[in-house]
Coordinates of N, CA and C in Angstrom, one line a residue:
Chain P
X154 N 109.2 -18.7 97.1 CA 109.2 -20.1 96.9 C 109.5 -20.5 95.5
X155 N 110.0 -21.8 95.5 CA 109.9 -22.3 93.7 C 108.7 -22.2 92.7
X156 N 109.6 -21.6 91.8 CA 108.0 -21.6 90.8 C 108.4 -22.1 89.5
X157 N 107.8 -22.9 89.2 CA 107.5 -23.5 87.8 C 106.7 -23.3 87.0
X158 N 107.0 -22.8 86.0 CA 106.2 -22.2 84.5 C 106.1 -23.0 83.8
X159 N 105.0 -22.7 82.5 CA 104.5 -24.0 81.6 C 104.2 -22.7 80.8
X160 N 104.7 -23.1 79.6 CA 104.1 -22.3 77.9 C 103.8 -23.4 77.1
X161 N 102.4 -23.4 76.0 CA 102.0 -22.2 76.7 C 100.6 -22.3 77.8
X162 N 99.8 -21.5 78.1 CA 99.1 -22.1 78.5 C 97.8 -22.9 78.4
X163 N 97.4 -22.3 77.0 CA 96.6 -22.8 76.3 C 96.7 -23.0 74.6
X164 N 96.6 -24.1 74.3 CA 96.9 -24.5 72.5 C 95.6 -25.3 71.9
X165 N 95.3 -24.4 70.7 CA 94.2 -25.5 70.6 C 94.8 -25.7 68.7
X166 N 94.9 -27.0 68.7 CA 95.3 -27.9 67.1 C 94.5 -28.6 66.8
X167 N 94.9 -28.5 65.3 CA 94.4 -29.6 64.6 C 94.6 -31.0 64.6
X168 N 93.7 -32.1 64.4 CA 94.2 -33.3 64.4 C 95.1 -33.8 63.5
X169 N 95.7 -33.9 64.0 CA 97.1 -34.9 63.1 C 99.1 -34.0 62.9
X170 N 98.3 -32.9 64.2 CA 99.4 -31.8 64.0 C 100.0 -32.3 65.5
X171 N 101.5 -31.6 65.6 CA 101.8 -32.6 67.0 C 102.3 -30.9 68.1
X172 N 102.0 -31.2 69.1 CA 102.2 -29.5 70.1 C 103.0 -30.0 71.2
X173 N 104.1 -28.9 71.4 CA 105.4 -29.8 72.4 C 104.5 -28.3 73.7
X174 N 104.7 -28.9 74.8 CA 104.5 -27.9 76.3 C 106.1 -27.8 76.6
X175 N 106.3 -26.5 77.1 CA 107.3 -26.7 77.8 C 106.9 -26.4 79.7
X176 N 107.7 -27.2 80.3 CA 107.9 -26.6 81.5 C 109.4 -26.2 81.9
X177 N 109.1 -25.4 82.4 CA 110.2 -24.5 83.3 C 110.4 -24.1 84.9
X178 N 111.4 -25.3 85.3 CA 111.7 -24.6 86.8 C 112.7 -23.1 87.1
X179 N 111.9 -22.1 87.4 CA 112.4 -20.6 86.7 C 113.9 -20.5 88.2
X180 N 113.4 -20.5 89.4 CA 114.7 -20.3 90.4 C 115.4 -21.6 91.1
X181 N 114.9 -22.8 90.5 CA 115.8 -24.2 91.2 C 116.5 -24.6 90.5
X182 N 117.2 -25.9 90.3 CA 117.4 -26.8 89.7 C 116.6 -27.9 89.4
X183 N 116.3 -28.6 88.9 CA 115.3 -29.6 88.5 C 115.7 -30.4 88.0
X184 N 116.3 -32.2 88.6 CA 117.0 -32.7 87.9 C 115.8 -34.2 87.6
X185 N 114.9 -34.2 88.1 CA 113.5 -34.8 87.7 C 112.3 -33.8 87.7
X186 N 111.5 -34.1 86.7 CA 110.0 -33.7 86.4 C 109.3 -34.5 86.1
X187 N 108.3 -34.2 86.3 CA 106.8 -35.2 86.3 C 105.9 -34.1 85.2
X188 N 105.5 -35.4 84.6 CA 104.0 -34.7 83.6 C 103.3 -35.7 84.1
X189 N 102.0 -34.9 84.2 CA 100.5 -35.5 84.5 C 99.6 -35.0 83.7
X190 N 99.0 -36.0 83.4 CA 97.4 -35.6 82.5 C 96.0 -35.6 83.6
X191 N 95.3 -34.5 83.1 CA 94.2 -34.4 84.4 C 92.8 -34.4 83.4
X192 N 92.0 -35.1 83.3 CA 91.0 -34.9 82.8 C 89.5 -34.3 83.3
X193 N 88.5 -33.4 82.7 CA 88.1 -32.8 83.6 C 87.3 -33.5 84.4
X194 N 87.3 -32.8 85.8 CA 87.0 -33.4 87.2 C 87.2 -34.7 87.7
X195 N 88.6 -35.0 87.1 CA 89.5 -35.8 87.6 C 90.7 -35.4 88.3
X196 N 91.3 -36.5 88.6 CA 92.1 -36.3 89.9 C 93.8 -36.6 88.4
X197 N 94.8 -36.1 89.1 CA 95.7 -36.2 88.2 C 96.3 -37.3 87.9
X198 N 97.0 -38.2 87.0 CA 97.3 -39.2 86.6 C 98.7 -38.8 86.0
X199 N 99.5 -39.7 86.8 CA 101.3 -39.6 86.2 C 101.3 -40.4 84.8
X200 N 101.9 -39.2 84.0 CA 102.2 -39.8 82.5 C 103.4 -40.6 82.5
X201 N 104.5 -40.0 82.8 CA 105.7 -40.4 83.0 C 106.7 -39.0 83.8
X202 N 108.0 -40.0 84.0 CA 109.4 -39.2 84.9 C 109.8 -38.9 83.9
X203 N 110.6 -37.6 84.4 CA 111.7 -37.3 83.4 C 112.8 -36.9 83.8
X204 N 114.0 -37.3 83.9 CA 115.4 -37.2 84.5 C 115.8 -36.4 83.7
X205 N 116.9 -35.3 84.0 CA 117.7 -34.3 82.9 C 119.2 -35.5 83.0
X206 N 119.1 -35.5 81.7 CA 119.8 -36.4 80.8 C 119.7 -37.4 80.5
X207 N 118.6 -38.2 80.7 CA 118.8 -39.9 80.6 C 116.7 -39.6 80.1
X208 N 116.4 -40.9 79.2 CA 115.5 -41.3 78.7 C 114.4 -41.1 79.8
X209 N 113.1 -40.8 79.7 CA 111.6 -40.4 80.7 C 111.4 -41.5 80.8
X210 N 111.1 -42.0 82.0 CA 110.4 -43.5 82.3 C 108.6 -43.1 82.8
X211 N 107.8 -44.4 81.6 CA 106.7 -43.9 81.4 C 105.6 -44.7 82.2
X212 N 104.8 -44.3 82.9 CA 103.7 -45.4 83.6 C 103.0 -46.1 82.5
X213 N 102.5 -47.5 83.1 CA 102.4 -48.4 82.1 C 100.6 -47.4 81.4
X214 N 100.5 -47.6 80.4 CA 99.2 -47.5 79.3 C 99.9 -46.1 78.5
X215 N 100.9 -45.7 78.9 CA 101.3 -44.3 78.6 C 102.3 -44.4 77.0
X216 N 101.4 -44.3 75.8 CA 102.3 -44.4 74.7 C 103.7 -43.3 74.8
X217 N 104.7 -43.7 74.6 CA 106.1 -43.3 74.6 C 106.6 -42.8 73.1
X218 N 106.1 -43.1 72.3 CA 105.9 -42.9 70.9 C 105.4 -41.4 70.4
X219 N 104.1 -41.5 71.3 CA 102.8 -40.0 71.6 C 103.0 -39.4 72.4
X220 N 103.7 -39.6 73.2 CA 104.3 -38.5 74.0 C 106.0 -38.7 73.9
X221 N 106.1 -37.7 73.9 CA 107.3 -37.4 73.4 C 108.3 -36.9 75.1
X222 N 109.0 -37.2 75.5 CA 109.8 -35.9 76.7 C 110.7 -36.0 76.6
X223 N 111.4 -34.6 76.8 CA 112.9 -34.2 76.9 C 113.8 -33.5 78.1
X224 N 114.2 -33.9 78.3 CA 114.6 -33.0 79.4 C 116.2 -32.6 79.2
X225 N 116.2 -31.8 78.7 CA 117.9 -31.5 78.5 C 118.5 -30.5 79.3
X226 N 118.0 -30.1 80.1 CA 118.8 -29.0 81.0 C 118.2 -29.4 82.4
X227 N 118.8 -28.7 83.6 CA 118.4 -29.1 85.2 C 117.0 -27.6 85.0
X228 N 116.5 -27.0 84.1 CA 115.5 -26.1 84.2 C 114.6 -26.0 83.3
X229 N 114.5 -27.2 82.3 CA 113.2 -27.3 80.9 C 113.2 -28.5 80.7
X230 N 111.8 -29.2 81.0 CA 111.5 -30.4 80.2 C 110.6 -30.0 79.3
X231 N 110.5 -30.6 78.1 CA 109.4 -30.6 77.1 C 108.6 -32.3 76.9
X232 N 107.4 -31.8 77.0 CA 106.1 -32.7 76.5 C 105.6 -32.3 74.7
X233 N 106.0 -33.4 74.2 CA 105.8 -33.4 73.0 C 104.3 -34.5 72.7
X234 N 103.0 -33.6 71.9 CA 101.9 -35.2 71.2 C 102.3 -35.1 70.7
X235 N 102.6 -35.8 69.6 CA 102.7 -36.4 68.1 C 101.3 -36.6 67.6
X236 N 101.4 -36.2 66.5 CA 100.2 -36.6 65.9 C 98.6 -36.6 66.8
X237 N 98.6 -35.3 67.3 CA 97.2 -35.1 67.9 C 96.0 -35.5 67.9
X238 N 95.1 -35.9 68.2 CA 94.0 -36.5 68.2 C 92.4 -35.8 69.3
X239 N 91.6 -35.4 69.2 CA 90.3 -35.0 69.5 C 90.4 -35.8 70.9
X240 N 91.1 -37.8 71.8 CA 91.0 -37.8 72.7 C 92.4 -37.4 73.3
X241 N 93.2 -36.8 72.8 CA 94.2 -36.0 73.6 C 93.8 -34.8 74.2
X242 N 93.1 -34.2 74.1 CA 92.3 -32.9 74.5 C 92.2 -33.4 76.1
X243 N 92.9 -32.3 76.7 CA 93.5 -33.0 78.1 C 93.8 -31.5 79.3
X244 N 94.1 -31.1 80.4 CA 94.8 -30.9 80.9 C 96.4 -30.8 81.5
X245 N 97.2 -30.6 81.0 CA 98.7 -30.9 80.8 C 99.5 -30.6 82.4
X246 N 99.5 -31.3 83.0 CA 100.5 -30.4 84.3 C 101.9 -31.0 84.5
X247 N 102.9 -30.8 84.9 CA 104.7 -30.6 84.8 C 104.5 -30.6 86.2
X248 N 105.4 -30.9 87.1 CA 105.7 -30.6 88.2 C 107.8 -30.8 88.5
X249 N 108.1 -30.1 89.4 CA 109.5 -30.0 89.1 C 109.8 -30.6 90.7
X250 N 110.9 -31.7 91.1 CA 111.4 -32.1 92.2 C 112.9 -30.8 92.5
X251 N 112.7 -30.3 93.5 CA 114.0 -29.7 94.0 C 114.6 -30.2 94.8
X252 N 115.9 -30.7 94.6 CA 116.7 -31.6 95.3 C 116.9 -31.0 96.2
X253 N 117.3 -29.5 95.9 CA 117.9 -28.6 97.2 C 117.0 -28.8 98.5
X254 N 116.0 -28.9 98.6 CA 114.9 -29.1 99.2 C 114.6 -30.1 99.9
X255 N 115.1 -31.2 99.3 CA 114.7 -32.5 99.9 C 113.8 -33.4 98.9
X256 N 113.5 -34.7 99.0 CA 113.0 -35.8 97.8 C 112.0 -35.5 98.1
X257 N 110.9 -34.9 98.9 CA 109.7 -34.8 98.7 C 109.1 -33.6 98.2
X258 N 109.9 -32.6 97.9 CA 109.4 -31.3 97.5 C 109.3 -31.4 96.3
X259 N 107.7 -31.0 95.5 CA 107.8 -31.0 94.5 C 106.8 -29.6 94.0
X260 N 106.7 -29.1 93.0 CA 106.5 -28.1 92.7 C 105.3 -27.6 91.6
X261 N 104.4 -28.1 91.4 CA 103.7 -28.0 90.3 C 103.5 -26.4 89.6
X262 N 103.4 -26.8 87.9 CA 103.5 -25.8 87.4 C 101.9 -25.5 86.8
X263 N 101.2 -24.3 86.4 CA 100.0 -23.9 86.0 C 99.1 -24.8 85.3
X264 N 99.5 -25.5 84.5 CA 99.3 -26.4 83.7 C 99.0 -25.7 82.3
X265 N 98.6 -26.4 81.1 CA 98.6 -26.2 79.9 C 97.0 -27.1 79.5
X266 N 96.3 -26.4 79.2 CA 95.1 -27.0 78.1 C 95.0 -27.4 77.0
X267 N 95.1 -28.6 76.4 CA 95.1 -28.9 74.9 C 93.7 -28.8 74.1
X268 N 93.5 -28.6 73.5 CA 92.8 -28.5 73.0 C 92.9 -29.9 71.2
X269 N 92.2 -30.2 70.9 CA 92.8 -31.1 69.9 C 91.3 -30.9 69.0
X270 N 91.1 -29.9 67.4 CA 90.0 -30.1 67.1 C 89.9 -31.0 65.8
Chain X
X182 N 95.2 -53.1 92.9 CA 96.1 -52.3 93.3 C 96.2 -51.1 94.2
X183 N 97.3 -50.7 94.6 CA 97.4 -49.5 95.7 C 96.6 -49.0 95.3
X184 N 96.0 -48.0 96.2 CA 95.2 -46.6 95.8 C 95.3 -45.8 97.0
X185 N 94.8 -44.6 96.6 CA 94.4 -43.7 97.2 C 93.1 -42.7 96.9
X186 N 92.1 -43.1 98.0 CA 90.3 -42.7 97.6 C 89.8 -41.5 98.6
X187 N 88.9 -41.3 98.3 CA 88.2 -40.3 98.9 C 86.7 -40.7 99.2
X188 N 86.7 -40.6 101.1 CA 85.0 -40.8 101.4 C 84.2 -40.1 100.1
X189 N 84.1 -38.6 100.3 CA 83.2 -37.6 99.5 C 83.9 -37.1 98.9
X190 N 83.2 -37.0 97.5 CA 83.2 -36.5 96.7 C 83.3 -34.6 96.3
X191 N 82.2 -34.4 97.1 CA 81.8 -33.4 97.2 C 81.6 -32.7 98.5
X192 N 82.0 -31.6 99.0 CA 81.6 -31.1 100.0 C 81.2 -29.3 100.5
X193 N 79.7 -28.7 100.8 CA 79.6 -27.9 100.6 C 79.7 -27.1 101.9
X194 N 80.5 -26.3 102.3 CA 80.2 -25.7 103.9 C 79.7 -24.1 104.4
X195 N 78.9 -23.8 105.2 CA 78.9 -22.7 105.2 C 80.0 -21.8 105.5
X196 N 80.3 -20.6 105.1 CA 80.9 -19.7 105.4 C 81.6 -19.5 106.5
X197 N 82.9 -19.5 107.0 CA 83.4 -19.5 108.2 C 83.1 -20.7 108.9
X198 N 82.1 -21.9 108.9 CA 82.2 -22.6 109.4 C 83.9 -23.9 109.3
X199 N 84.1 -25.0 110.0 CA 85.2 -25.5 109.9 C 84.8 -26.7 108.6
X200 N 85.5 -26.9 108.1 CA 85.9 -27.8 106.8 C 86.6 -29.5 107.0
X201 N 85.9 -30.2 107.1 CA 86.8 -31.6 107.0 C 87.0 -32.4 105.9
X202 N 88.1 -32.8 105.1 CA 87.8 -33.3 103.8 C 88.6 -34.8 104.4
X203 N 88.4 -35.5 104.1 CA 88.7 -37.2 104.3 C 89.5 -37.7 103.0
X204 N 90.4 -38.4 102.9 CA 90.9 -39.4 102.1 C 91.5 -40.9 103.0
X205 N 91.4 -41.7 102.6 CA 91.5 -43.1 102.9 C 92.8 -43.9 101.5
X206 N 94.1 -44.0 102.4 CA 95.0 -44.9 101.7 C 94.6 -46.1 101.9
X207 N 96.0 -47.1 100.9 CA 95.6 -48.6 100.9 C 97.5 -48.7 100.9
X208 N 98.2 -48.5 100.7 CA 99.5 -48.5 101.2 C 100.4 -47.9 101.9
X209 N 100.5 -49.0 103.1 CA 101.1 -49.2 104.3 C 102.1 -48.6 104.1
X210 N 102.9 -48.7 103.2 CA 104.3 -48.6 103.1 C 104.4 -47.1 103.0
X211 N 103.8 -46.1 102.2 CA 103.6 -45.0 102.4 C 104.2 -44.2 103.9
X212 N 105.3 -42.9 103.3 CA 105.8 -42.3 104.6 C 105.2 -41.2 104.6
X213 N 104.9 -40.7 103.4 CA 104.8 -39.0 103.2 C 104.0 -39.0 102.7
X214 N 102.3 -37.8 103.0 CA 101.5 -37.7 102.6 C 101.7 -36.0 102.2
X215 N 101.2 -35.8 101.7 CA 101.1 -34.3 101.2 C 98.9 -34.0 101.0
X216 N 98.9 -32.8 101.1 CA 97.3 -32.1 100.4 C 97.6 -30.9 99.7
X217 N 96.8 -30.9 98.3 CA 96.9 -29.5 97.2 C 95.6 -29.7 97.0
X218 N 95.5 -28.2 96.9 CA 94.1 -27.5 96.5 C 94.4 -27.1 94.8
X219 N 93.7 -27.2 94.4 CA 93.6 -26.7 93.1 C 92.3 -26.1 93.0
X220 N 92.9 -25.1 92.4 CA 91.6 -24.0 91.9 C 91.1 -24.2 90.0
X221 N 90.4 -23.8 90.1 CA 89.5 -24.2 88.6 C 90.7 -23.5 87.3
X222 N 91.4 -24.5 86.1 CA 92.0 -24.3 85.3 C 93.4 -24.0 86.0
X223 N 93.8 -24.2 86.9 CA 95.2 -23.8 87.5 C 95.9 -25.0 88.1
X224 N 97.0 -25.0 88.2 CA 97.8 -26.7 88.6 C 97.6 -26.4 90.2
X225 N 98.2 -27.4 90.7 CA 97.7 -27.7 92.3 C 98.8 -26.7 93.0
X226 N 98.6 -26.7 94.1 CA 99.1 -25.5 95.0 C 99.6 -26.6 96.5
X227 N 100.3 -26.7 96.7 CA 101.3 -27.2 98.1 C 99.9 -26.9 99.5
X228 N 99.2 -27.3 100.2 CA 98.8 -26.7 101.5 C 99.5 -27.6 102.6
X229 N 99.6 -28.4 102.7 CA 100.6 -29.0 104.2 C 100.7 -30.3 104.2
X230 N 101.8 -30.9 104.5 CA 102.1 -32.6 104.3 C 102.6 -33.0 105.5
X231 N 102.5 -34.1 106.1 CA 102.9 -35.0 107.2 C 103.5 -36.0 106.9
X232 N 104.4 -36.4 107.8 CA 105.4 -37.7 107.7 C 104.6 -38.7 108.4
X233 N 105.1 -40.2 108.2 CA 104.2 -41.1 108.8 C 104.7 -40.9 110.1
X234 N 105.8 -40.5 111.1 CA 106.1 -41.0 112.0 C 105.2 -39.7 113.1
X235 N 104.3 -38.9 112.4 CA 103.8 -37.6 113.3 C 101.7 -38.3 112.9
X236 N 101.2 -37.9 113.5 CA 99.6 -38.2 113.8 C 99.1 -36.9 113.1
X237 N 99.6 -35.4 113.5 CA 99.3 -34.2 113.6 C 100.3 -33.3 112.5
X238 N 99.6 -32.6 112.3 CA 100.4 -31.5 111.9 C 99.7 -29.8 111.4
X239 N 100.3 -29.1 111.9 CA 99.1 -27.7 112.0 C 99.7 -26.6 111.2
X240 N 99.2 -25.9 110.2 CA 99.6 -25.1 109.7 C 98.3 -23.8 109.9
X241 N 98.3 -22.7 108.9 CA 97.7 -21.7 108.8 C 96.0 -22.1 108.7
X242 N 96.1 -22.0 109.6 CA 93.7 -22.2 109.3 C 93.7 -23.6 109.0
X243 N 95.0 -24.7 108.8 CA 94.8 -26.0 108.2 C 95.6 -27.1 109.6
X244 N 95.0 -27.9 109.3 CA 95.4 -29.4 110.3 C 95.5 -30.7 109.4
X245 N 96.2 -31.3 109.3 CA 96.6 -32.7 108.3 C 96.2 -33.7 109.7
X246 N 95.4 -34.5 109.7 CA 95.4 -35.7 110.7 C 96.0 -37.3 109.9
X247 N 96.4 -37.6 110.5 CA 96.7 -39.0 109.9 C 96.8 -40.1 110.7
X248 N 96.1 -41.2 110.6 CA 95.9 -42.3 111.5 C 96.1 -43.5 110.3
X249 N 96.9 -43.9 110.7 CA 98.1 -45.0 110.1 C 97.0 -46.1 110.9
X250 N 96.4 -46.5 111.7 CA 96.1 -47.8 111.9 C 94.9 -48.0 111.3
X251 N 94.0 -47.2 110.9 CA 93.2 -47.5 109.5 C 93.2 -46.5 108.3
X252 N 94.4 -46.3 108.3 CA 95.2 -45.6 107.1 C 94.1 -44.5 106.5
X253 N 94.0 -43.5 107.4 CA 93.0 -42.8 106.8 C 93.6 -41.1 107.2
X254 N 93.5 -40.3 106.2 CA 94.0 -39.0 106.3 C 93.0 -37.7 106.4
X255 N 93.0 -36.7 106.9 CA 92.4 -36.1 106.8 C 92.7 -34.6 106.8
X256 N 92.2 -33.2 106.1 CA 92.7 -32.2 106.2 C 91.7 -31.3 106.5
X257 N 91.9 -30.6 107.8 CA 90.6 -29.6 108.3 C 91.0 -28.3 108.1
X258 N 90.0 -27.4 107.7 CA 90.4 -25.8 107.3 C 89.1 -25.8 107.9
X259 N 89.9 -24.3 109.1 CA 89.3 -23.7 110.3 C 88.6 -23.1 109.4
X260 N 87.0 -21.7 109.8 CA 87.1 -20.8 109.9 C 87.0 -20.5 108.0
X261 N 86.4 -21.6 107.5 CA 86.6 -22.0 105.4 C 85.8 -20.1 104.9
X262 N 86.7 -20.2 104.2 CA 86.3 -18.7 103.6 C 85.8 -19.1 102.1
X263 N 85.4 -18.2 101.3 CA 84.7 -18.6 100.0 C 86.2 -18.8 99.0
X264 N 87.3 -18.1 99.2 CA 88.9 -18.5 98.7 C 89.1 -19.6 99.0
X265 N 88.7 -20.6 100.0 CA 89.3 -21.9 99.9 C 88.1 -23.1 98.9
X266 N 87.3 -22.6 98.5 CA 86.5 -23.5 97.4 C 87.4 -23.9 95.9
X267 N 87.3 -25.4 96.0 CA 88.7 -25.5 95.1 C 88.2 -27.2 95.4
X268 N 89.0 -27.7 94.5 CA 89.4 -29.3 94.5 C 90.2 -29.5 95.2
X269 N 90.3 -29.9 96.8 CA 91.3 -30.7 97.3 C 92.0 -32.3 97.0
X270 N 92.7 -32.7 96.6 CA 94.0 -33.8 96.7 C 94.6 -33.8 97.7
X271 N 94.7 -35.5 97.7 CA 95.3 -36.1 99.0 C 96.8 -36.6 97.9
X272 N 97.6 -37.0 98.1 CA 98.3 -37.8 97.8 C 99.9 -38.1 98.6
X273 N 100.2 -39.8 98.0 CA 100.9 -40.5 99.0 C 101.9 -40.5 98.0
X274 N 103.1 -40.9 98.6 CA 104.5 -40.9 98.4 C 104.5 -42.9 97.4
X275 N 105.1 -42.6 96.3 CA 105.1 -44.3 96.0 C 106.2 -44.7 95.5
X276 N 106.5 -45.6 95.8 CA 108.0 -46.2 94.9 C 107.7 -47.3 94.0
X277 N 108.3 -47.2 92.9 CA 108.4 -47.6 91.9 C 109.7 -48.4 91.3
X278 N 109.8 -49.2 90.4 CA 111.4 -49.3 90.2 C 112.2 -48.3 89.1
X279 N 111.1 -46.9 89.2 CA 112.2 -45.8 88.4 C 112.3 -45.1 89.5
X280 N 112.3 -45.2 90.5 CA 112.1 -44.0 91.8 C 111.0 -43.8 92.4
X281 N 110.4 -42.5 93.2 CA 109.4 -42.0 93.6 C 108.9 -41.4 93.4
X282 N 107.1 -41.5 93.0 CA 106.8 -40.7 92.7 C 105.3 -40.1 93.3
X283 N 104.7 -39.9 93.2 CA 103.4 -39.5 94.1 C 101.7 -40.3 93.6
X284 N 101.0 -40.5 94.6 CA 99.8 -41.0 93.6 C 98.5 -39.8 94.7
X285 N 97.8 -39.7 93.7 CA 96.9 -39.1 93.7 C 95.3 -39.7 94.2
X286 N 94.9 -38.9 94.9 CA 93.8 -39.3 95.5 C 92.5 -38.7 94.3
X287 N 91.8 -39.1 94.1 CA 90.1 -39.3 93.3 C 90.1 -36.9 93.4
X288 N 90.2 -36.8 94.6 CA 89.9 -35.6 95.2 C 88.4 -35.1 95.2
X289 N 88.1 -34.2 95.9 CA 87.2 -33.2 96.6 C 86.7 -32.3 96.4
X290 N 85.4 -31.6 95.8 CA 85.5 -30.2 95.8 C 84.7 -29.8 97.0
X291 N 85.1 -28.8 97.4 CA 84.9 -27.8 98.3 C 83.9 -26.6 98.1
X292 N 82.8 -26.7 98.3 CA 82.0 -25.6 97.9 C 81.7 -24.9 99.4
X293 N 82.2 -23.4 99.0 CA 81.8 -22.3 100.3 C 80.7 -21.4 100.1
X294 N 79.6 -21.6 100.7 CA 78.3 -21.2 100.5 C 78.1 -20.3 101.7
X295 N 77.8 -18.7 101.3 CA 78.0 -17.5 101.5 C 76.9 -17.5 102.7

């Protein structure tokens, strides 16, 4: 099946330092990705979309500034904080749409732990 | 606004007995439902999804029910082993004016008591 990777898996920074995640759709194409922030024993929350080639469209409360995304290839988006903070300390998860597949298949990757001290 | 909730919160079952976890939508317009299990520090995992135009749908030890006329979903795991204790998520298909994208239900933990 499709698998999507996330490096790394765990990071823990200092405040005011900024940590990019990457995710990786390793055997599809991936011409959208999704990041989600999960807070503990919460349910996931869409940060924003990310299209390969064109600007991340971000759900509203979601600074675009502090989060940073890139998506330059059909196989790596990156999630960049800026400037970290103690309430960034989060759950990080990626998920990758495979067109091949069809619009509803989507793929989540391991997730990523921030840490922010 | 839309949402997507969960009767319980929590649910503990014995060993081998059957499993029912409940989620309750609020948008109609919703076609595609999906359920992921997530296990503790790991991203969610695929277990089986239904289209609105089907009631049923049966996979491995798992059943997706969905009743559209009080929009309520539900996913039963026959037979719950101590491997299926995890956070269940419900979530619905949503459109937006960037596309589609999914919304997430509150979710469930599953406790399997030996």
């Amino acid at each position: 099946g499709a698998v999507v990777s996330q490096h790394p898996s765990r990071v823990i920074c200092k405040s005011g330092t900024s940590v990019k995640i990457e995710c990786r759709s390793l055997d599809f194409q991936a011409t959208t990705m999704f990041w989600y922030r999960q807070f503990p024993k919460k349910s996931l929350m869409l940060m924003a979309t990310s299209n390969e080639g064109s600007k991340a469209t971000y759900e509203q409360g979601v600074e675009k500034d502090k989060f940073l995304i890139n998506h330059a290839s059909l196989t790596l988006s990156t999630l960049t904080v800026t400037s970290a903070h103690p309430e960034d300390s989060s759950f990080y998860i990626c998920s990758a749409r495979d067109l091949g597949q069809g619009p509803y298949e989507q793929y989540f990757g391991p997730g990523t732990r921030l840490t922010v001290t | 606004g839309e949402s997507v909730g969960l009767h319980l919160p929590t649910l503990s079952v014995q060993e081998g007995d059957n499993s029912i976890i409940n989620c309750a939508y609020s948008n109609s317009a919703s076609d595609y439902f999906i359920w992921y299990k997530q296990e503790s520090g790991k991203g969610p995992q695929f277990i089986i999804d239904i289209r609105s135009n089907m009631d049923k749908r049966q996979g491995q030890r798992v059943t997706v029910l969905l009743n559209k006329t009080v929009k309520h979903l539900s996913l039963q795991i026959a037979a719950t082993q101590p491997g299926d204790s995890a956070v269940y998520f419900c979530a619905e298909n949503a459109y937006d004016s960037y596309g589609q994208n999914f919304v997430f239900g509150p979710g469930t933990r599953l406790s399997v008591l030996p």
